[in-house]
Short mmCIF file of C-alpha atoms in Angstrom, two decimals:
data_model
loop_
_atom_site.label_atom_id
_atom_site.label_comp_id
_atom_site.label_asym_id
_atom_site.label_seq_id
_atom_site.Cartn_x
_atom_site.Cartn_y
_atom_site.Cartn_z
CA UNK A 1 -68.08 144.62 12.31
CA UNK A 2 -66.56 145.87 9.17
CA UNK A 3 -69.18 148.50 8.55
CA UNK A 4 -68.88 149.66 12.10
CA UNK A 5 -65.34 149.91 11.80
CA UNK A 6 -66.09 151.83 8.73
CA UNK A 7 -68.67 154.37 10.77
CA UNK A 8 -65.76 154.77 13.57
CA UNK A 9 -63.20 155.87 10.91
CA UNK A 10 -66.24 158.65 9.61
CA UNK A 11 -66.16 160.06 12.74
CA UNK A 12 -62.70 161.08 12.82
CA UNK A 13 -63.18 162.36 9.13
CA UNK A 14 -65.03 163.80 7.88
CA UNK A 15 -67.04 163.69 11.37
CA UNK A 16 -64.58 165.42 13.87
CA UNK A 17 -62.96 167.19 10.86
CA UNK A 18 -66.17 169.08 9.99
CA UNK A 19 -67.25 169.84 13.83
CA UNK A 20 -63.63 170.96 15.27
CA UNK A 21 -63.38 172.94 11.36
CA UNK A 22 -66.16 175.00 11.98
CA UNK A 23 -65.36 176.01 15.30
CA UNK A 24 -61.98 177.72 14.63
CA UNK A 25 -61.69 180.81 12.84
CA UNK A 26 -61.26 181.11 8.86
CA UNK A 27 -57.89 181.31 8.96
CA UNK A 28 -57.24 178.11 10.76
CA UNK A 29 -59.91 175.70 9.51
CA UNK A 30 -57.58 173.51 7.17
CA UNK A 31 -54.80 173.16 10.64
CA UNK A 32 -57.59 171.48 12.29
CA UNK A 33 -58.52 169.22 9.35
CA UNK A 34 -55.27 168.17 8.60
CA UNK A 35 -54.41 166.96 12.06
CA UNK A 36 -57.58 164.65 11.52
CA UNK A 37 -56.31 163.83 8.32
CA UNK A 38 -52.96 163.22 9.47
CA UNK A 39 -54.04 161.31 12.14
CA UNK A 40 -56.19 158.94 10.18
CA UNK A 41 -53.21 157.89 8.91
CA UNK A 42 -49.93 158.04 11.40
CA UNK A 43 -52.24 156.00 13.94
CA UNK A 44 -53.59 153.35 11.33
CA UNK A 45 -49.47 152.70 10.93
CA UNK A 46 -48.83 152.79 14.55
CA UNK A 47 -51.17 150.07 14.85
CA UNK A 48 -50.53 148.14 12.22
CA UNK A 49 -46.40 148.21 13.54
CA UNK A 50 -47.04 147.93 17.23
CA UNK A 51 -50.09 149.53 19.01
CA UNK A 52 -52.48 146.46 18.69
CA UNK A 53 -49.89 144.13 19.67
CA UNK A 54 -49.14 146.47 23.25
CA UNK A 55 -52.57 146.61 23.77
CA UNK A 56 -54.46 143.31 23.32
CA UNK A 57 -50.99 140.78 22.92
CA UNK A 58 -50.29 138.79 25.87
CA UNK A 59 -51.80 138.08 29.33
CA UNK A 60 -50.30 140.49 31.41
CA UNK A 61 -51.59 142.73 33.92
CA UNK A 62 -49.76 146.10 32.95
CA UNK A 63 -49.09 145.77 28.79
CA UNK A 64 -49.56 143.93 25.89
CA UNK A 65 -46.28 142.10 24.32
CA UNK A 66 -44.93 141.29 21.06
CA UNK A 67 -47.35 138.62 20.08
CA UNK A 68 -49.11 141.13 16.94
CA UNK A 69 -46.14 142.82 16.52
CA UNK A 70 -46.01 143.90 12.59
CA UNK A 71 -49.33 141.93 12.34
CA UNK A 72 -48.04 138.70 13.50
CA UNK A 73 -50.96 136.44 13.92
CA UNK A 74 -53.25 138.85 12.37
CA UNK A 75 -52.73 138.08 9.04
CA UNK A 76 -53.37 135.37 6.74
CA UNK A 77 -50.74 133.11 6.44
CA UNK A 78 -50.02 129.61 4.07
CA UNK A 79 -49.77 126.32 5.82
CA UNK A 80 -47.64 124.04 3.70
CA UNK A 81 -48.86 121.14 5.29
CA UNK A 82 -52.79 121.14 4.25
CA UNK A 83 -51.78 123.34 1.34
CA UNK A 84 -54.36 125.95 2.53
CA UNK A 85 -54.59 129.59 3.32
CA UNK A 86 -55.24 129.76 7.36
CA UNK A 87 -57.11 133.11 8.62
CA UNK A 88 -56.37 133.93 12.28
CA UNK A 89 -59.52 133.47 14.16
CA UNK A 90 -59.90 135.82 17.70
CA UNK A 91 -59.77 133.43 20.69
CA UNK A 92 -63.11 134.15 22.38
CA UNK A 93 -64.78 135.77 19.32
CA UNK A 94 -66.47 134.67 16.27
CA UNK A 95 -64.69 136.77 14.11
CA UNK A 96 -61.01 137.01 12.10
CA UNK A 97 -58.74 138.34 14.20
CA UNK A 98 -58.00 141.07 10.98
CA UNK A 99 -61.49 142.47 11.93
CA UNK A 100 -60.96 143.10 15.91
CA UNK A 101 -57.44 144.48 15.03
CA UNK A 102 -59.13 146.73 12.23
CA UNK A 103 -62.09 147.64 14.66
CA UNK A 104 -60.24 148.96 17.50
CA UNK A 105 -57.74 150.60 15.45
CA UNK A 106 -60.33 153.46 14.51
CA UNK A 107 -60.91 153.85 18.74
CA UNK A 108 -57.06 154.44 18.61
CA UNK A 109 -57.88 156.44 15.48
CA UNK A 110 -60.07 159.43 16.76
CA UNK A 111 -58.93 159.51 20.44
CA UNK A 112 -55.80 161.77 19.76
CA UNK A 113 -57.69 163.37 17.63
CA UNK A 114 -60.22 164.34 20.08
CA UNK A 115 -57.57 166.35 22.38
CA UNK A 116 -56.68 168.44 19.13
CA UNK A 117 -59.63 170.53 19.97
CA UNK A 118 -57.82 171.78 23.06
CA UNK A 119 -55.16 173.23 21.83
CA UNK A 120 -56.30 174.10 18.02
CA UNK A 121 -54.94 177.58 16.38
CA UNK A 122 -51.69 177.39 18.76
CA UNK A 123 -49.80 174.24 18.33
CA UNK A 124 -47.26 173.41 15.91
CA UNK A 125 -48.10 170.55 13.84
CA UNK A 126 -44.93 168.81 14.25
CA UNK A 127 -45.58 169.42 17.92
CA UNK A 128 -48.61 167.37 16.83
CA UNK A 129 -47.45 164.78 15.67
CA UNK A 130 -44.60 163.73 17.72
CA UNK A 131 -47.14 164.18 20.75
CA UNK A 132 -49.90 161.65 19.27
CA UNK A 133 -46.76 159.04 18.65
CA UNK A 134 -46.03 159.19 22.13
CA UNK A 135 -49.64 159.50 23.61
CA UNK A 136 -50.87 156.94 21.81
CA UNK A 137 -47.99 154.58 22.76
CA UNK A 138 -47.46 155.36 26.18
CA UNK A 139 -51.28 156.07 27.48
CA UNK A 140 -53.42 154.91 24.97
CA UNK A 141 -52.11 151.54 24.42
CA UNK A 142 -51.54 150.51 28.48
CA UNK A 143 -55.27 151.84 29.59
CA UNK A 144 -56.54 149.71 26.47
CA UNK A 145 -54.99 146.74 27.40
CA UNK A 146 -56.10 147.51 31.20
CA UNK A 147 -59.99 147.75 30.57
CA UNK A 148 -60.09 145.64 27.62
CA UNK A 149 -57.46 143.10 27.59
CA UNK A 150 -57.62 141.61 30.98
CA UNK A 151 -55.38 144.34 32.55
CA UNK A 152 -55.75 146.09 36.04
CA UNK A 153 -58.95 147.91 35.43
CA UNK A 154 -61.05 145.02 33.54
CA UNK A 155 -64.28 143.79 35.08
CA UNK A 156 -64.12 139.85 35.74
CA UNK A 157 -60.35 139.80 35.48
CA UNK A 158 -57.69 138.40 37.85
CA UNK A 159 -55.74 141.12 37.17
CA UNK A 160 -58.04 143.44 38.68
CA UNK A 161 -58.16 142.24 41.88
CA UNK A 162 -55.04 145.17 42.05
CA UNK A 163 -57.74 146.99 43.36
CA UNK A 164 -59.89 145.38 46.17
CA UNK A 165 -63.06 146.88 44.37
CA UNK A 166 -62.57 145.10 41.15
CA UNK A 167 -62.81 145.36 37.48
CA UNK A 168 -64.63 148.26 36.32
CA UNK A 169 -67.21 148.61 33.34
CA UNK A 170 -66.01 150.31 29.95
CA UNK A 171 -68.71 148.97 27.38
CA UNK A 172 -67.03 151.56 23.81
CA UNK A 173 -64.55 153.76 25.86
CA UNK A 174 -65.91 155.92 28.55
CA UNK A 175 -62.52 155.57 30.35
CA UNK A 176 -59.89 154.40 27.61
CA UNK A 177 -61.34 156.95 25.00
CA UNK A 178 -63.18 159.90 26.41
CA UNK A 179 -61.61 160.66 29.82
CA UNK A 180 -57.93 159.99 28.98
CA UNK A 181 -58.39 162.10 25.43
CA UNK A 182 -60.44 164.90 28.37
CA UNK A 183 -57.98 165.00 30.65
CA UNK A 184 -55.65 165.04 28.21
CA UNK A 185 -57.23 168.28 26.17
CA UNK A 186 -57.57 170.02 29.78
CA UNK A 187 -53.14 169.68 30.65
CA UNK A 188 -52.41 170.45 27.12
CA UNK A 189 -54.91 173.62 27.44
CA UNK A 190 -53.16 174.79 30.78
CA UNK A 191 -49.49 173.87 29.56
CA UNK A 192 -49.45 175.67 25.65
CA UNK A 193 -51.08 178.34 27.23
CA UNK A 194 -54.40 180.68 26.35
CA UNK A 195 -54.47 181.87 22.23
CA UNK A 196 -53.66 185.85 21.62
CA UNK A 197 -56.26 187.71 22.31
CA UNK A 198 -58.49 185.15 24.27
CA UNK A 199 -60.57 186.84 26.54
CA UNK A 200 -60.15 190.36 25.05
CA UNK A 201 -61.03 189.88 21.44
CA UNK A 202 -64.36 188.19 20.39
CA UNK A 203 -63.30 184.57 18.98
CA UNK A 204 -66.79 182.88 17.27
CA UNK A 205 -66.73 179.56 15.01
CA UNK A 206 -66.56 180.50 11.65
CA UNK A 207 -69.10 178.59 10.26
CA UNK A 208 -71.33 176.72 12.68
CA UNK A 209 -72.89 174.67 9.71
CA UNK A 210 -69.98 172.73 8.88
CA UNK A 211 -70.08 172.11 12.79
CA UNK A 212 -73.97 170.74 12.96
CA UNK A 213 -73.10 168.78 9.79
CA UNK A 214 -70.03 167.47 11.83
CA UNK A 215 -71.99 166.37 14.87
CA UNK A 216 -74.53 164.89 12.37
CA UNK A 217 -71.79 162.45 11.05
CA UNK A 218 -70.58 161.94 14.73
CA UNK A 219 -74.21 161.07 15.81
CA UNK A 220 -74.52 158.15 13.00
CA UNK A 221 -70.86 157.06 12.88
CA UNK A 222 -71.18 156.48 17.34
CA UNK A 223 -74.30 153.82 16.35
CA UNK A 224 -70.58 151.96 15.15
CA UNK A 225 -68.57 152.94 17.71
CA UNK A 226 -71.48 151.93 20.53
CA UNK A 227 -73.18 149.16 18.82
CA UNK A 228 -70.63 148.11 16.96
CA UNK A 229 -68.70 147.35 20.30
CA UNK A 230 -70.75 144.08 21.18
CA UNK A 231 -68.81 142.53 18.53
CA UNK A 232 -72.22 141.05 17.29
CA UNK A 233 -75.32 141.76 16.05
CA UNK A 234 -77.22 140.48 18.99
CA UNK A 235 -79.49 141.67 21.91
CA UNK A 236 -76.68 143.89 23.16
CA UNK A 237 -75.81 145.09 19.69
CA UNK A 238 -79.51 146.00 20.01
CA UNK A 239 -79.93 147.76 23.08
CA UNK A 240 -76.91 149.85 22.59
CA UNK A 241 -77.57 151.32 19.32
CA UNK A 242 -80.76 152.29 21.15
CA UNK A 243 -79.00 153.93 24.45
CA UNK A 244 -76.81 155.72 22.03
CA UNK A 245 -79.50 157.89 20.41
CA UNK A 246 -81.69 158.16 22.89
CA UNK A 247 -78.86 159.74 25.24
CA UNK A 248 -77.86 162.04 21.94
CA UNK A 249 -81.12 163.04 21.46
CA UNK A 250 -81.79 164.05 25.36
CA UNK A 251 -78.35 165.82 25.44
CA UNK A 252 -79.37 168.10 22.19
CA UNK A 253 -81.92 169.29 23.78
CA UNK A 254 -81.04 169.62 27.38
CA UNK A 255 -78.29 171.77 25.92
CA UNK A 256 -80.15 173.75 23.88
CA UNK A 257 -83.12 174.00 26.53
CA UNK A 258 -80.88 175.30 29.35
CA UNK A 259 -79.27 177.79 26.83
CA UNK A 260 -82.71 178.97 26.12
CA UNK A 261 -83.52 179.10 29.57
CA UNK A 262 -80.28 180.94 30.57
CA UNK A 263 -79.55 182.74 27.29
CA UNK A 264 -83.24 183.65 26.31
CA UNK A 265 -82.59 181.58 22.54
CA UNK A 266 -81.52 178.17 21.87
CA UNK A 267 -78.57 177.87 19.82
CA UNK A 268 -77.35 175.47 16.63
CA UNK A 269 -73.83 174.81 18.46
CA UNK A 270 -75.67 173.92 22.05
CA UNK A 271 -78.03 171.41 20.10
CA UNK A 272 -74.58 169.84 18.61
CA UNK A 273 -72.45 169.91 21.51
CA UNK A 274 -75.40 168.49 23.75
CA UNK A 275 -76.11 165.48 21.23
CA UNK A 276 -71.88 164.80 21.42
CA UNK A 277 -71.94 165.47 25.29
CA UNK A 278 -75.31 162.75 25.69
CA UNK A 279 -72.86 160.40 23.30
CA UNK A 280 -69.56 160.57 25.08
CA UNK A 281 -72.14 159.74 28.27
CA UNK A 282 -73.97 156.95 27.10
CA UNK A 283 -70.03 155.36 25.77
CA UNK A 284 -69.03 153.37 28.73
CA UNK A 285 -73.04 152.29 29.50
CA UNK A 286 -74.21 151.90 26.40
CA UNK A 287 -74.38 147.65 26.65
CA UNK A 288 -74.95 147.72 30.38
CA UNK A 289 -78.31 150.46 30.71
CA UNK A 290 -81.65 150.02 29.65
CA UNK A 291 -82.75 152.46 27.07
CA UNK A 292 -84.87 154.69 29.28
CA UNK A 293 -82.26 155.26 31.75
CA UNK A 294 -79.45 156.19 28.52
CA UNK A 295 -82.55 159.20 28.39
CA UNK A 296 -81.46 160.32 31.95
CA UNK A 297 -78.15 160.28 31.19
CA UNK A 298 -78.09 161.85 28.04
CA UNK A 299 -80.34 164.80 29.44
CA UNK A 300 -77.93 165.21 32.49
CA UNK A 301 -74.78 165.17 30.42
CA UNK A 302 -75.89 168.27 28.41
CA UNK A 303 -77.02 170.55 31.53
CA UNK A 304 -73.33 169.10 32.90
CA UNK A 305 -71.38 169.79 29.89
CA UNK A 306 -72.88 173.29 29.41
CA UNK A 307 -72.33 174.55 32.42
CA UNK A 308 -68.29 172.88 32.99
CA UNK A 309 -67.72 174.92 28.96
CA UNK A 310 -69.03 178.16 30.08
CA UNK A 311 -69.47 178.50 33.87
CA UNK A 312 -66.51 176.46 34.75
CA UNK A 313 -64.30 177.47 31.81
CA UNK A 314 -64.77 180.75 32.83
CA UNK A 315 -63.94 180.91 36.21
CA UNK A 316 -60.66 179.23 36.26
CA UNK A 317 -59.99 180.50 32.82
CA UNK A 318 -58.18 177.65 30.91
CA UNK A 319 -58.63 178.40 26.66
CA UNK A 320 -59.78 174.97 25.71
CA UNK A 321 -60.53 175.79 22.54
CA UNK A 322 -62.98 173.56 21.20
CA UNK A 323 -64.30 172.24 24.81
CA UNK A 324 -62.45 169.12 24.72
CA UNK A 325 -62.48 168.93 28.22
CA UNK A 326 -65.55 170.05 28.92
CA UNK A 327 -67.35 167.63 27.05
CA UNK A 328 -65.19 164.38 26.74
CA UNK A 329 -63.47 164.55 29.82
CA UNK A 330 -66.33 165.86 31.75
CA UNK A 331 -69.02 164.01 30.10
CA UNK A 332 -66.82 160.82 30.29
CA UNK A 333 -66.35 161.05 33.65
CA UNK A 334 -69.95 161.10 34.30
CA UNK A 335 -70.57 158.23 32.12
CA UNK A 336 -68.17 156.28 33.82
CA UNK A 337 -69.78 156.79 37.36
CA UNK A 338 -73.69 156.81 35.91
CA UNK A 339 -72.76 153.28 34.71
CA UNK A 340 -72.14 152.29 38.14
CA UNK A 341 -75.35 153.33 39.23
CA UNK A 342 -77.90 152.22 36.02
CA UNK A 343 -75.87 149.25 34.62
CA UNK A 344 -77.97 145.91 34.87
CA UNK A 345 -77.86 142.32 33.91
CA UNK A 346 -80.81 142.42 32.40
CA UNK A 347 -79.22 144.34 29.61
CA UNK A 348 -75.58 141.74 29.31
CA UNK A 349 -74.64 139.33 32.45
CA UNK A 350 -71.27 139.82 31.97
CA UNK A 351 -70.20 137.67 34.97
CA UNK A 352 -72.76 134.84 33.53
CA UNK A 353 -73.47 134.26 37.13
CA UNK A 354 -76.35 136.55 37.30
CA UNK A 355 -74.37 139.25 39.34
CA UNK A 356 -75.52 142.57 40.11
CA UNK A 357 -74.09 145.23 38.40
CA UNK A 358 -75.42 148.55 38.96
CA UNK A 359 -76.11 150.91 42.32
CA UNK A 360 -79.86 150.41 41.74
CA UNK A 361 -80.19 146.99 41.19
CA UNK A 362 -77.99 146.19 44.19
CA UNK A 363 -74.79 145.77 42.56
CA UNK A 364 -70.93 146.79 43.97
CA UNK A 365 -69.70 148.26 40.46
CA UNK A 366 -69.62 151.89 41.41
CA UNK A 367 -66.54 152.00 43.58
CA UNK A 368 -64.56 150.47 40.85
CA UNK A 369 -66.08 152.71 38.12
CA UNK A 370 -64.51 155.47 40.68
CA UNK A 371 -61.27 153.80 41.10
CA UNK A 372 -60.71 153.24 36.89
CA UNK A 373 -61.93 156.99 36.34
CA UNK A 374 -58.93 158.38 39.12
CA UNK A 375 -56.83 156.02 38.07
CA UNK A 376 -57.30 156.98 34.43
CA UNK A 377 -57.47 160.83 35.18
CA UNK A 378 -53.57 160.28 37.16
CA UNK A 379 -52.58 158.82 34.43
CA UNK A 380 -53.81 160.67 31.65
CA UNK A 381 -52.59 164.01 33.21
CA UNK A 382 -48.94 162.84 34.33
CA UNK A 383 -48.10 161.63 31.64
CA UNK A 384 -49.47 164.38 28.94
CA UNK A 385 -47.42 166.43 31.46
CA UNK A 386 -44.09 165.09 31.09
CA UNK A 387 -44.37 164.40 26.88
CA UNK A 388 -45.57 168.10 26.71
CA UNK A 389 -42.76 169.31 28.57
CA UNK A 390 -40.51 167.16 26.72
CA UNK A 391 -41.25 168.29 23.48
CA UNK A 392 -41.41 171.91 24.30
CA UNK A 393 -37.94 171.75 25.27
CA UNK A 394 -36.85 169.88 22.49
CA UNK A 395 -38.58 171.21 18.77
CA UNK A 396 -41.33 173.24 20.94
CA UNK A 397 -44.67 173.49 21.19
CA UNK A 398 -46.37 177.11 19.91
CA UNK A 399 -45.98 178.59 16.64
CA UNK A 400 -44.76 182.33 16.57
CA UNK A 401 -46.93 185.01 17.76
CA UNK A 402 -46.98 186.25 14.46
CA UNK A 403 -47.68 182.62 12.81
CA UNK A 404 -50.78 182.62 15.63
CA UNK A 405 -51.56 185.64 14.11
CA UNK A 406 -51.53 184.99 10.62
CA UNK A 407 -53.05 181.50 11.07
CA UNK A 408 -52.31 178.12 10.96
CA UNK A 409 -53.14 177.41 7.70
CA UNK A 410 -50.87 179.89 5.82
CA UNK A 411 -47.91 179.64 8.12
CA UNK A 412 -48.23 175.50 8.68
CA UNK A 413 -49.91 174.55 5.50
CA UNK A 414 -49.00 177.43 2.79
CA UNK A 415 -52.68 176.82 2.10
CA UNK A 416 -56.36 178.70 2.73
CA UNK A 417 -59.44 177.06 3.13
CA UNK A 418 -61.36 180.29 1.45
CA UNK A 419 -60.26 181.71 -1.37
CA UNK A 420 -62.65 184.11 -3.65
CA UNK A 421 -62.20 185.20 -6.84
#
């Protein structure tokens, strides 16, 4: 668990640091590092003070409570009486309650990170940073707590019988991750507004290897993030590390293959955005589907994901700059629902009752993977809404039009990422 937790952290940086990087142009690649960066370490603090505590403490339908709070119960402590150091041990887990805390805290970690790519070159970093406080507190922490802590949305829970259909299935984050980060990308996108020049002046990453080498790291550090999420090394542990690259692998080249097919070449950043679109699909299945299946869904993800960041971008004509929509709100979306159609007890019998789970094996858990993706795409959007709106009339949200044009790094950073003597 430690050396998943480890992987999950990579991904953030130098993982998403080195795939968002290369995307941008020269002039902006340390802005989009340094909200990674930055991120690593205002959301480790966050969670540490109060974000594991809202989103696992308690038994409530709706939050968490102040049973973590500043690592209450977390922590090793000193019994007096038997003179002994006592480590908090989780309540259904074998493992310290320090590791699940540290575990989850990279998922809370990289998802703010992930919406960066939507509005990269054109945000102010204090803008930033004030709006991953507040997202991560206000969405983050409450869908957690929903899917994973018993809460509204969470499969065998009385709490989700909210919702006639039931809990739904979330195995590493399909929902609680990828579509609320999606979503998320896709208002801030429509709300800050298209860069100078989009659409009129050519835009291409400036250096598309540190952007395969990125979605390289991402590839490996998701075995932690997917694998590492059975919280054992078991069976399930097992079966998703293999659904995770077998769904990367299909998306790469489905991707690239359709690019080929529609382009007449297959491209370096289709390969890596396919093997990141089959991984953001394969999240929320990866401990429920069989390995051949994760194929399927890998291979459909990347012909999806292709066509919703250039056929779809481009006729309704949002600038999501780095496809953060388009491939983790998108792709998670279609990982949510595919679950409800391939997942299986033959892979983890969640209920322990030998209920069906998926569409083709009989099973009821579609309409509730529908009802937790709506529910998290409502709430996702509303309330990215309001905090963006919020903070642009309070400090506001887009640097100058000549700090735009000069770049991020100078004007936020006094720094460049390229400087030849």
């Amino acid at each position: 668990m430690l050396t998943s937790s480890a992987l999950v952290l990579m991904m953030t940086a130098p993982g998403l640091a080195m795939f968002y990087g290369g995307l941008v142009r020269k002039k902006n690649v340390l802005s989009v590092i340094m909200q990674c960066i930055t991120l690593m370490g205002l959301m480790s603090v966050i969670w540490a003070l109060y974000g594991y505590s809202l989103s696992f403490g308690g038994a409530a339908a709706w939050i968490g409570n102040d049973q973590y709070l500043l690592m209450r119960g977390v922590q090793a402590t000193w019994d007096e009486a038997t003179n002994a150091s006592v480590i908090p041990l989780h309540d259904t887990l074998p493992i310290p309650m320090l590791t699940h805390m540290l575990f989850q805290g990279m998922f809370f970690i990289i998802t703010p990170a992930l919406i960066c790519g939507a509005f990269a070159e054109r945000m102010k970093f204090s803008a930033m940073v004030i709006f991953s406080i507040l997202w991560g507190t206000i969405v983050y922490c409450p869908l957690c707590h929903w899917v994973w802590d018993g809460g509204i949305l969470a499969y065998g829970s009385e709490s989700a019988k909210t919702f006639s259909a039931g809990g739904a299935l979330d195995f590493a984050g399909g929902t609680v991750v990828h579509i609320s980060s999606g979503i998320s990308a896709l208002v801030c996108a429509l709300v800050l507004g298209k860069r100078l020049g989009y659409g009129s002046q050519p835009m291409p990453p400036h250096n598309l290897t540190y952007t395969a080498l990125g979605a390289g790291l991402l590839w490996v550090g998701w075995f932690g993030f997917n694998a590492g999420s059975a919280l054992a090394a078991d069976g399930i542990a097992a079966s998703a590390f293999a659904a995770t690259h077998f769904s990367a692998a299909a998306g790469a080249l489905s991707w690239a293959g359709l690019e080929w097919i529609m382009r007449g070449k297959p491209t370096v950043l289709g390969a890596s955005s396919g093997a990141v679109a089959g991984l953001v699909c394969i999240t929320p299945a990866a401990g429920f589907v069989l390995p051949m299946p994760a194929i399927f869904m890998g291979a459909l993800a990347g012909v999806v994901c292709c066509l919703a960041c250039s056929l779809l971008k481009n006729k309704l004509g949002y600038d999501d700059s780095l496809d953060a929509f388009g491939v983790h709100g998108i792709g998670g979306t279609l990982g949510a629902l595919l679950t409800g159609v391939f997942a299986t007890r033959a892979v983890w019998d969640i209920s322990l009752k030998g209920e069906k789970l998926g569409l083709l094996e009989g099973g009821p858990v579609l309409t509730a993977q529908a009802i937790a993706t709506g529910v998290t795409w409502i709430m996702a959007a509303v309330v990215t809404l309001v905090l963006l709106k919020l903070i642009d009339w309070t400090i506001g949200l887009r640097v100058t039009e000549n700090n735009e044009r000069q770049g991020l790094d100078l004007t936020e950073h006094g720094e460049e990422g390229y400087i030849f003597l």
